[in-house]
Amino acid sequence: QVQLEESGGGSVQSGGSLRLSCRYSSKRYCMAWFRQVPGKEREGVASVTTDATTTYADSVKGRFTISHENGENIMYLQMNSLEVDDTARYYCAARATFGCAPLNFRIFDYWGQGTQVTVSS
């Protein structure tokens, strides 16, 4: 069992930055950030594996960076050049077993409660 807790969300102007944090109880091979707007399907944002393979959604490439703090059970999502369309609730997730389909929410087993990000024009 893996417990995850997100933090760092808030309100920001378009073009601004936020850094989200995900504190987790144990590290797994495949971990990721997702986001969801009410009424829409959960969308993969970024993922990272223990061998440092990263994957990003096309919509955030060049603006978002996923990373781990060395020696700490914390995963970050640095979000720069934020856009109104980035507004969503952001969730971190972990897969229970080896293997990774990085932006497919269906293969993840453990989820945090999410943190809200709101971007205004």
CSV table of N, CA and C in Angstrom, one decimal:
chain,number,residue,atom,x,y,z
A,1,GLN,N,0.8,-1.2,0.0
A,1,GLN,CA,0.0,0.0,0.0
A,1,GLN,C,0.9,1.2,0.0
A,2,VAL,N,0.5,2.2,-0.8
A,2,VAL,CA,1.2,3.5,-0.9
A,2,VAL,C,0.2,4.6,-0.6
A,3,GLN,N,0.7,5.5,0.3
A,3,GLN,CA,-0.1,6.7,0.6
A,3,GLN,C,0.5,7.9,-0.1
A,4,LEU,N,-0.3,8.7,-0.6
A,4,LEU,CA,0.2,9.9,-1.3
A,4,LEU,C,-0.6,11.1,-0.9
A,5,GLU,N,0.1,12.3,-0.8
A,5,GLU,CA,-0.6,13.5,-0.4
A,5,GLU,C,0.0,14.7,-1.2
A,6,GLU,N,-0.9,15.4,-2.0
A,6,GLU,CA,-0.5,16.5,-2.8
A,6,GLU,C,-0.6,17.8,-2.0
A,7,SER,N,0.2,18.8,-2.4
A,7,SER,CA,0.2,20.1,-1.8
A,7,SER,C,0.8,21.1,-2.9
A,8,GLY,N,0.6,22.4,-2.6
A,8,GLY,CA,1.2,23.4,-3.5
A,8,GLY,C,0.3,24.0,-4.5
A,9,GLY,N,-1.0,23.6,-4.5
A,9,GLY,CA,-1.9,24.2,-5.5
A,9,GLY,C,-2.3,25.6,-5.0
A,10,GLY,N,-3.0,26.3,-5.9
A,10,GLY,CA,-3.4,27.7,-5.6
A,10,GLY,C,-3.9,28.4,-6.8
A,11,SER,N,-4.0,29.7,-6.7
A,11,SER,CA,-4.4,30.6,-7.8
A,11,SER,C,-3.2,31.4,-8.2
A,12,VAL,N,-3.1,31.5,-9.6
A,12,VAL,CA,-2.0,32.2,-10.2
A,12,VAL,C,-2.5,32.8,-11.5
A,13,GLN,N,-1.8,33.9,-11.8
A,13,GLN,CA,-2.1,34.6,-13.1
A,13,GLN,C,-1.5,33.8,-14.3
A,14,SER,N,-2.1,33.9,-15.4
A,14,SER,CA,-1.5,33.4,-16.6
A,14,SER,C,-0.1,33.8,-16.8
A,15,GLY,N,0.8,32.9,-17.1
A,15,GLY,CA,2.2,33.2,-17.2
A,15,GLY,C,3.0,32.9,-16.0
A,16,GLY,N,2.3,32.7,-14.9
A,16,GLY,CA,3.0,32.5,-13.6
A,16,GLY,C,3.4,31.1,-13.4
A,17,SER,N,3.9,30.8,-12.2
A,17,SER,CA,4.4,29.5,-11.9
A,17,SER,C,3.9,28.9,-10.6
A,18,LEU,N,3.8,27.6,-10.5
A,18,LEU,CA,3.5,26.9,-9.2
A,18,LEU,C,4.4,25.7,-9.2
A,19,ARG,N,4.7,25.2,-8.0
A,19,ARG,CA,5.3,23.9,-7.8
A,19,ARG,C,4.5,23.1,-6.9
A,20,LEU,N,4.0,21.9,-7.4
A,20,LEU,CA,3.2,21.0,-6.7
A,20,LEU,C,4.1,19.9,-6.1
A,21,SER,N,3.8,19.5,-4.9
A,21,SER,CA,4.5,18.4,-4.2
A,21,SER,C,3.6,17.2,-3.9
A,22,CYS,N,4.2,16.1,-4.0
A,22,CYS,CA,3.5,14.8,-3.6
A,22,CYS,C,4.4,14.1,-2.7
A,23,ARG,N,4.0,14.0,-1.4
A,23,ARG,CA,4.7,13.2,-0.4
A,23,ARG,C,4.1,11.8,-0.4
A,24,TYR,N,4.9,10.8,-0.5
A,24,TYR,CA,4.5,9.4,-0.6
A,24,TYR,C,5.2,8.5,0.4
A,25,SER,N,4.5,7.4,0.8
A,25,SER,CA,5.0,6.6,1.8
A,25,SER,C,6.1,5.6,1.4
A,26,SER,N,6.1,5.3,0.1
A,26,SER,CA,7.1,4.4,-0.5
A,26,SER,C,7.2,4.6,-2.0
A,27,LYS,N,8.4,4.5,-2.5
A,27,LYS,CA,8.6,4.8,-3.9
A,27,LYS,C,8.3,3.6,-4.7
A,28,ARG,N,7.7,3.8,-5.9
A,28,ARG,CA,7.4,2.7,-6.8
A,28,ARG,C,8.0,3.0,-8.2
A,29,TYR,N,8.1,2.0,-9.0
A,29,TYR,CA,8.8,2.2,-10.3
A,29,TYR,C,8.2,3.3,-11.1
A,30,CYS,N,6.9,3.4,-11.1
A,30,CYS,CA,6.2,4.3,-12.0
A,30,CYS,C,5.3,5.2,-11.2
A,31,MET,N,5.6,6.5,-11.3
A,31,MET,CA,4.7,7.5,-10.6
A,31,MET,C,4.4,8.6,-11.5
A,32,ALA,N,3.3,9.3,-11.3
A,32,ALA,CA,2.9,10.3,-12.3
A,32,ALA,C,2.0,11.3,-11.6
A,33,TRP,N,1.8,12.4,-12.4
A,33,TRP,CA,0.8,13.4,-12.1
A,33,TRP,C,-0.3,13.4,-13.2
A,34,PHE,N,-1.5,13.5,-12.7
A,34,PHE,CA,-2.7,13.6,-13.5
A,34,PHE,C,-3.4,14.9,-13.1
A,35,ARG,N,-4.4,15.3,-14.0
A,35,ARG,CA,-5.2,16.4,-13.7
A,35,ARG,C,-6.6,16.1,-14.2
A,36,GLN,N,-7.6,16.7,-13.6
A,36,GLN,CA,-9.0,16.5,-14.0
A,36,GLN,C,-9.8,17.8,-13.8
A,37,VAL,N,-10.6,18.0,-14.8
A,37,VAL,CA,-11.6,19.1,-14.7
A,37,VAL,C,-13.0,18.4,-14.6
A,38,PRO,N,-13.9,19.0,-13.7
A,38,PRO,CA,-15.2,18.4,-13.5
A,38,PRO,C,-15.9,18.1,-14.9
A,39,GLY,N,-16.4,16.9,-15.0
A,39,GLY,CA,-17.1,16.5,-16.2
A,39,GLY,C,-16.2,15.9,-17.3
A,40,LYS,N,-14.9,15.9,-17.1
A,40,LYS,CA,-14.0,15.4,-18.1
A,40,LYS,C,-13.2,14.2,-17.5
A,41,GLU,N,-12.6,13.4,-18.4
A,41,GLU,CA,-11.8,12.3,-18.1
A,41,GLU,C,-10.5,12.8,-17.5
A,42,ARG,N,-10.0,12.0,-16.6
A,42,ARG,CA,-8.7,12.3,-16.0
A,42,ARG,C,-7.6,12.3,-17.0
A,43,GLU,N,-6.7,13.3,-17.0
A,43,GLU,CA,-5.7,13.4,-18.1
A,43,GLU,C,-4.3,13.3,-17.5
A,44,GLY,N,-3.5,12.5,-18.2
A,44,GLY,CA,-2.1,12.4,-17.8
A,44,GLY,C,-1.3,13.6,-18.1
A,45,VAL,N,-0.5,14.0,-17.1
A,45,VAL,CA,0.3,15.2,-17.3
A,45,VAL,C,1.8,14.9,-17.5
A,46,ALA,N,2.3,14.1,-16.5
A,46,ALA,CA,3.7,13.8,-16.6
A,46,ALA,C,4.0,12.5,-15.7
A,47,SER,N,5.0,11.8,-16.0
A,47,SER,CA,5.4,10.6,-15.3
A,47,SER,C,6.9,10.5,-15.1
A,48,VAL,N,7.3,9.7,-14.2
A,48,VAL,CA,8.7,9.5,-14.0
A,48,VAL,C,8.9,8.1,-13.4
A,49,THR,N,9.9,7.4,-13.9
A,49,THR,CA,10.2,6.0,-13.4
A,49,THR,C,11.5,6.1,-12.5
A,50,THR,N,11.8,5.0,-11.8
A,50,THR,CA,13.0,5.0,-11.0
A,50,THR,C,14.3,5.0,-11.7
A,51,ASP,N,14.2,4.7,-13.0
A,51,ASP,CA,15.4,4.8,-13.9
A,51,ASP,C,15.4,6.2,-14.6
A,52,ALA,N,14.6,7.1,-14.1
A,52,ALA,CA,14.6,8.5,-14.6
A,52,ALA,C,14.0,8.7,-16.0
A,53,THR,N,13.2,7.8,-16.5
A,53,THR,CA,12.5,8.0,-17.7
A,53,THR,C,11.3,8.9,-17.4
A,54,THR,N,11.2,10.0,-18.2
A,54,THR,CA,10.1,10.9,-18.0
A,54,THR,C,9.2,11.0,-19.3
A,55,THR,N,8.0,11.2,-19.1
A,55,THR,CA,7.0,11.4,-20.1
A,55,THR,C,6.1,12.6,-19.8
A,56,TYR,N,5.8,13.4,-20.8
A,56,TYR,CA,5.0,14.6,-20.7
A,56,TYR,C,3.9,14.6,-21.7
A,57,ALA,N,2.7,15.1,-21.3
A,57,ALA,CA,1.7,15.3,-22.3
A,57,ALA,C,2.1,16.4,-23.2
A,58,ASP,N,1.7,16.4,-24.4
A,58,ASP,CA,2.1,17.4,-25.4
A,58,ASP,C,1.7,18.8,-24.9
A,59,SER,N,0.6,18.9,-24.2
A,59,SER,CA,0.1,20.2,-23.8
A,59,SER,C,1.0,20.9,-22.8
A,60,VAL,N,1.9,20.2,-22.1
A,60,VAL,CA,2.7,20.7,-21.1
A,60,VAL,C,4.2,20.7,-21.4
A,61,LYS,N,4.6,20.1,-22.5
A,61,LYS,CA,6.0,19.9,-22.8
A,61,LYS,C,6.7,21.3,-22.9
A,62,GLY,N,7.8,21.4,-22.3
A,62,GLY,CA,8.6,22.7,-22.3
A,62,GLY,C,8.1,23.6,-21.2
A,63,ARG,N,7.0,23.3,-20.5
A,63,ARG,CA,6.5,24.2,-19.4
A,63,ARG,C,6.6,23.5,-18.1
A,64,PHE,N,6.3,22.2,-18.0
A,64,PHE,CA,6.2,21.5,-16.8
A,64,PHE,C,7.5,20.6,-16.6
A,65,THR,N,7.9,20.3,-15.4
A,65,THR,CA,9.0,19.4,-15.1
A,65,THR,C,8.6,18.6,-14.0
A,66,ILE,N,8.8,17.2,-14.1
A,66,ILE,CA,8.5,16.3,-13.0
A,66,ILE,C,9.9,15.9,-12.5
A,67,SER,N,10.0,15.7,-11.2
A,67,SER,CA,11.2,15.3,-10.6
A,67,SER,C,11.0,14.8,-9.2
A,68,HIS,N,12.1,14.1,-8.6
A,68,HIS,CA,12.1,13.7,-7.3
A,68,HIS,C,13.2,14.4,-6.5
A,69,GLU,N,13.0,14.7,-5.3
A,69,GLU,CA,14.0,15.2,-4.4
A,69,GLU,C,14.9,14.1,-3.9
A,70,ASN,N,16.2,14.1,-4.1
A,70,ASN,CA,17.0,13.0,-3.7
A,70,ASN,C,17.0,12.8,-2.2
A,71,GLY,N,16.8,11.5,-1.8
A,71,GLY,CA,16.8,11.2,-0.4
A,71,GLY,C,15.5,11.5,0.3
A,72,GLU,N,14.5,12.0,-0.4
A,72,GLU,CA,13.2,12.3,0.2
A,72,GLU,C,12.1,11.6,-0.6
A,73,ASN,N,11.1,11.3,0.1
A,73,ASN,CA,9.9,10.7,-0.6
A,73,ASN,C,9.0,11.8,-1.0
A,74,ILE,N,9.5,12.6,-2.0
A,74,ILE,CA,8.7,13.7,-2.5
A,74,ILE,C,8.9,13.8,-4.0
A,75,MET,N,7.8,13.9,-4.7
A,75,MET,CA,7.8,14.1,-6.1
A,75,MET,C,7.2,15.5,-6.4
A,76,TYR,N,7.8,16.2,-7.3
A,76,TYR,CA,7.4,17.5,-7.7
A,76,TYR,C,6.9,17.6,-9.1
A,77,LEU,N,6.1,18.6,-9.3
A,77,LEU,CA,5.7,19.1,-10.6
A,77,LEU,C,5.9,20.6,-10.6
A,78,GLN,N,6.9,21.0,-11.3
A,78,GLN,CA,7.2,22.4,-11.5
A,78,GLN,C,6.4,22.9,-12.7
A,79,MET,N,5.6,23.9,-12.5
A,79,MET,CA,4.7,24.3,-13.6
A,79,MET,C,5.0,25.8,-13.9
A,80,ASN,N,5.5,26.0,-15.1
A,80,ASN,CA,5.9,27.4,-15.5
A,80,ASN,C,5.0,27.8,-16.7
A,81,SER,N,5.0,29.1,-17.0
A,81,SER,CA,4.2,29.6,-18.1
A,81,SER,C,2.8,29.1,-18.1
A,82,LEU,N,2.1,29.1,-16.9
A,82,LEU,CA,0.8,28.6,-16.7
A,82,LEU,C,-0.2,29.3,-17.6
A,83,GLU,N,-1.1,28.5,-18.1
A,83,GLU,CA,-2.2,28.9,-19.0
A,83,GLU,C,-3.5,28.6,-18.3
A,84,VAL,N,-4.5,29.4,-18.8
A,84,VAL,CA,-5.9,29.2,-18.2
A,84,VAL,C,-6.3,27.7,-18.4
A,85,ASP,N,-6.0,27.1,-19.5
A,85,ASP,CA,-6.3,25.7,-19.7
A,85,ASP,C,-5.7,24.7,-18.8
A,86,ASP,N,-4.7,25.2,-18.0
A,86,ASP,CA,-4.1,24.3,-17.0
A,86,ASP,C,-4.9,24.2,-15.7
A,87,THR,N,-5.9,25.0,-15.6
A,87,THR,CA,-6.8,24.9,-14.5
A,87,THR,C,-7.4,23.6,-14.3
A,88,ALA,N,-7.2,22.9,-13.2
A,88,ALA,CA,-7.7,21.6,-12.9
A,88,ALA,C,-7.3,21.2,-11.5
A,89,ARG,N,-7.9,20.1,-11.1
A,89,ARG,CA,-7.4,19.5,-9.9
A,89,ARG,C,-6.3,18.5,-10.2
A,90,TYR,N,-5.2,18.6,-9.6
A,90,TYR,CA,-4.0,17.8,-9.9
A,90,TYR,C,-3.8,16.7,-8.9
A,91,TYR,N,-3.6,15.5,-9.4
A,91,TYR,CA,-3.4,14.3,-8.5
A,91,TYR,C,-2.1,13.6,-8.8
A,92,CYS,N,-1.4,13.1,-7.8
A,92,CYS,CA,-0.3,12.2,-8.0
A,92,CYS,C,-0.8,10.8,-7.8
A,93,ALA,N,0.0,9.9,-8.4
A,93,ALA,CA,-0.4,8.5,-8.5
A,93,ALA,C,0.8,7.6,-8.6
A,94,ALA,N,0.6,6.3,-8.1
A,94,ALA,CA,1.7,5.4,-8.2
A,94,ALA,C,1.1,4.0,-8.6
A,95,ARG,N,2.0,3.3,-9.4
A,95,ARG,CA,1.6,1.9,-9.8
A,95,ARG,C,2.1,0.9,-8.8
A,96,ALA,N,1.3,-0.1,-8.5
A,96,ALA,CA,1.7,-1.1,-7.5
A,96,ALA,C,2.8,-2.0,-8.0
A,97,THR,N,2.9,-2.3,-9.3
A,97,THR,CA,3.8,-3.3,-9.8
A,97,THR,C,4.7,-2.7,-10.9
A,98,PHE,N,5.7,-3.5,-11.3
A,98,PHE,CA,6.6,-3.1,-12.3
A,98,PHE,C,5.8,-2.9,-13.6
A,99,GLY,N,6.3,-2.0,-14.4
A,99,GLY,CA,5.6,-1.6,-15.7
A,99,GLY,C,5.1,-0.3,-15.6
A,100,CYS,N,4.9,0.3,-16.8
A,100,CYS,CA,4.4,1.7,-16.8
A,100,CYS,C,3.8,2.0,-18.2
A,101,ALA,N,2.6,2.5,-18.2
A,101,ALA,CA,2.0,3.2,-19.3
A,101,ALA,C,1.8,4.6,-18.8
A,102,PRO,N,2.8,5.5,-19.1
A,102,PRO,CA,2.9,6.7,-18.3
A,102,PRO,C,1.8,7.6,-18.1
A,103,LEU,N,1.0,7.8,-19.1
A,103,LEU,CA,-0.1,8.7,-19.0
A,103,LEU,C,-1.5,8.0,-19.1
A,104,ASN,N,-1.5,6.8,-18.7
A,104,ASN,CA,-2.8,6.0,-18.7
A,104,ASN,C,-3.2,5.8,-17.2
A,105,PHE,N,-4.2,6.6,-16.9
A,105,PHE,CA,-4.7,6.5,-15.4
A,105,PHE,C,-5.1,5.1,-15.0
A,106,ARG,N,-5.6,4.3,-15.9
A,106,ARG,CA,-6.1,3.0,-15.6
A,106,ARG,C,-5.1,2.0,-15.0
A,107,ILE,N,-3.8,2.2,-15.2
A,107,ILE,CA,-2.8,1.3,-14.7
A,107,ILE,C,-2.3,1.7,-13.4
A,108,PHE,N,-2.7,2.8,-12.8
A,108,PHE,CA,-2.2,3.3,-11.5
A,108,PHE,C,-3.2,2.8,-10.4
A,109,ASP,N,-2.6,2.5,-9.3
A,109,ASP,CA,-3.3,1.8,-8.2
A,109,ASP,C,-3.5,2.7,-7.0
A,110,TYR,N,-2.6,3.7,-6.8
A,110,TYR,CA,-2.7,4.5,-5.6
A,110,TYR,C,-2.8,6.0,-6.0
A,111,TRP,N,-3.7,6.7,-5.3
A,111,TRP,CA,-3.9,8.1,-5.6
A,111,TRP,C,-4.0,9.0,-4.4
A,112,GLY,N,-3.5,10.2,-4.6
A,112,GLY,CA,-3.8,11.2,-3.6
A,112,GLY,C,-5.1,11.8,-3.7
A,113,GLN,N,-5.4,12.8,-2.8
A,113,GLN,CA,-6.7,13.4,-2.9
A,113,GLN,C,-6.8,14.6,-3.8
A,114,GLY,N,-5.6,15.1,-4.3
A,114,GLY,CA,-5.6,16.1,-5.3
A,114,GLY,C,-5.4,17.5,-4.6
A,115,THR,N,-4.9,18.4,-5.5
A,115,THR,CA,-4.7,19.8,-5.1
A,115,THR,C,-5.2,20.7,-6.3
A,116,GLN,N,-5.9,21.7,-6.0
A,116,GLN,CA,-6.5,22.6,-7.0
A,116,GLN,C,-5.5,23.6,-7.5
A,117,VAL,N,-5.5,23.7,-8.8
A,117,VAL,CA,-4.7,24.8,-9.5
A,117,VAL,C,-5.7,25.6,-10.3
A,118,THR,N,-5.7,26.9,-10.1
A,118,THR,CA,-6.6,27.8,-10.9
A,118,THR,C,-5.7,28.9,-11.5
A,119,VAL,N,-5.8,29.0,-12.8
A,119,VAL,CA,-5.1,30.0,-13.5
A,119,VAL,C,-6.0,31.0,-14.1
A,120,SER,N,-5.8,32.3,-13.8
A,120,SER,CA,-6.6,33.4,-14.3
A,120,SER,C,-5.9,34.1,-15.4
A,121,SER,N,-6.7,34.7,-16.4
A,121,SER,CA,-6.2,35.5,-17.5
A,121,SER,C,-5.8,36.9,-17.0
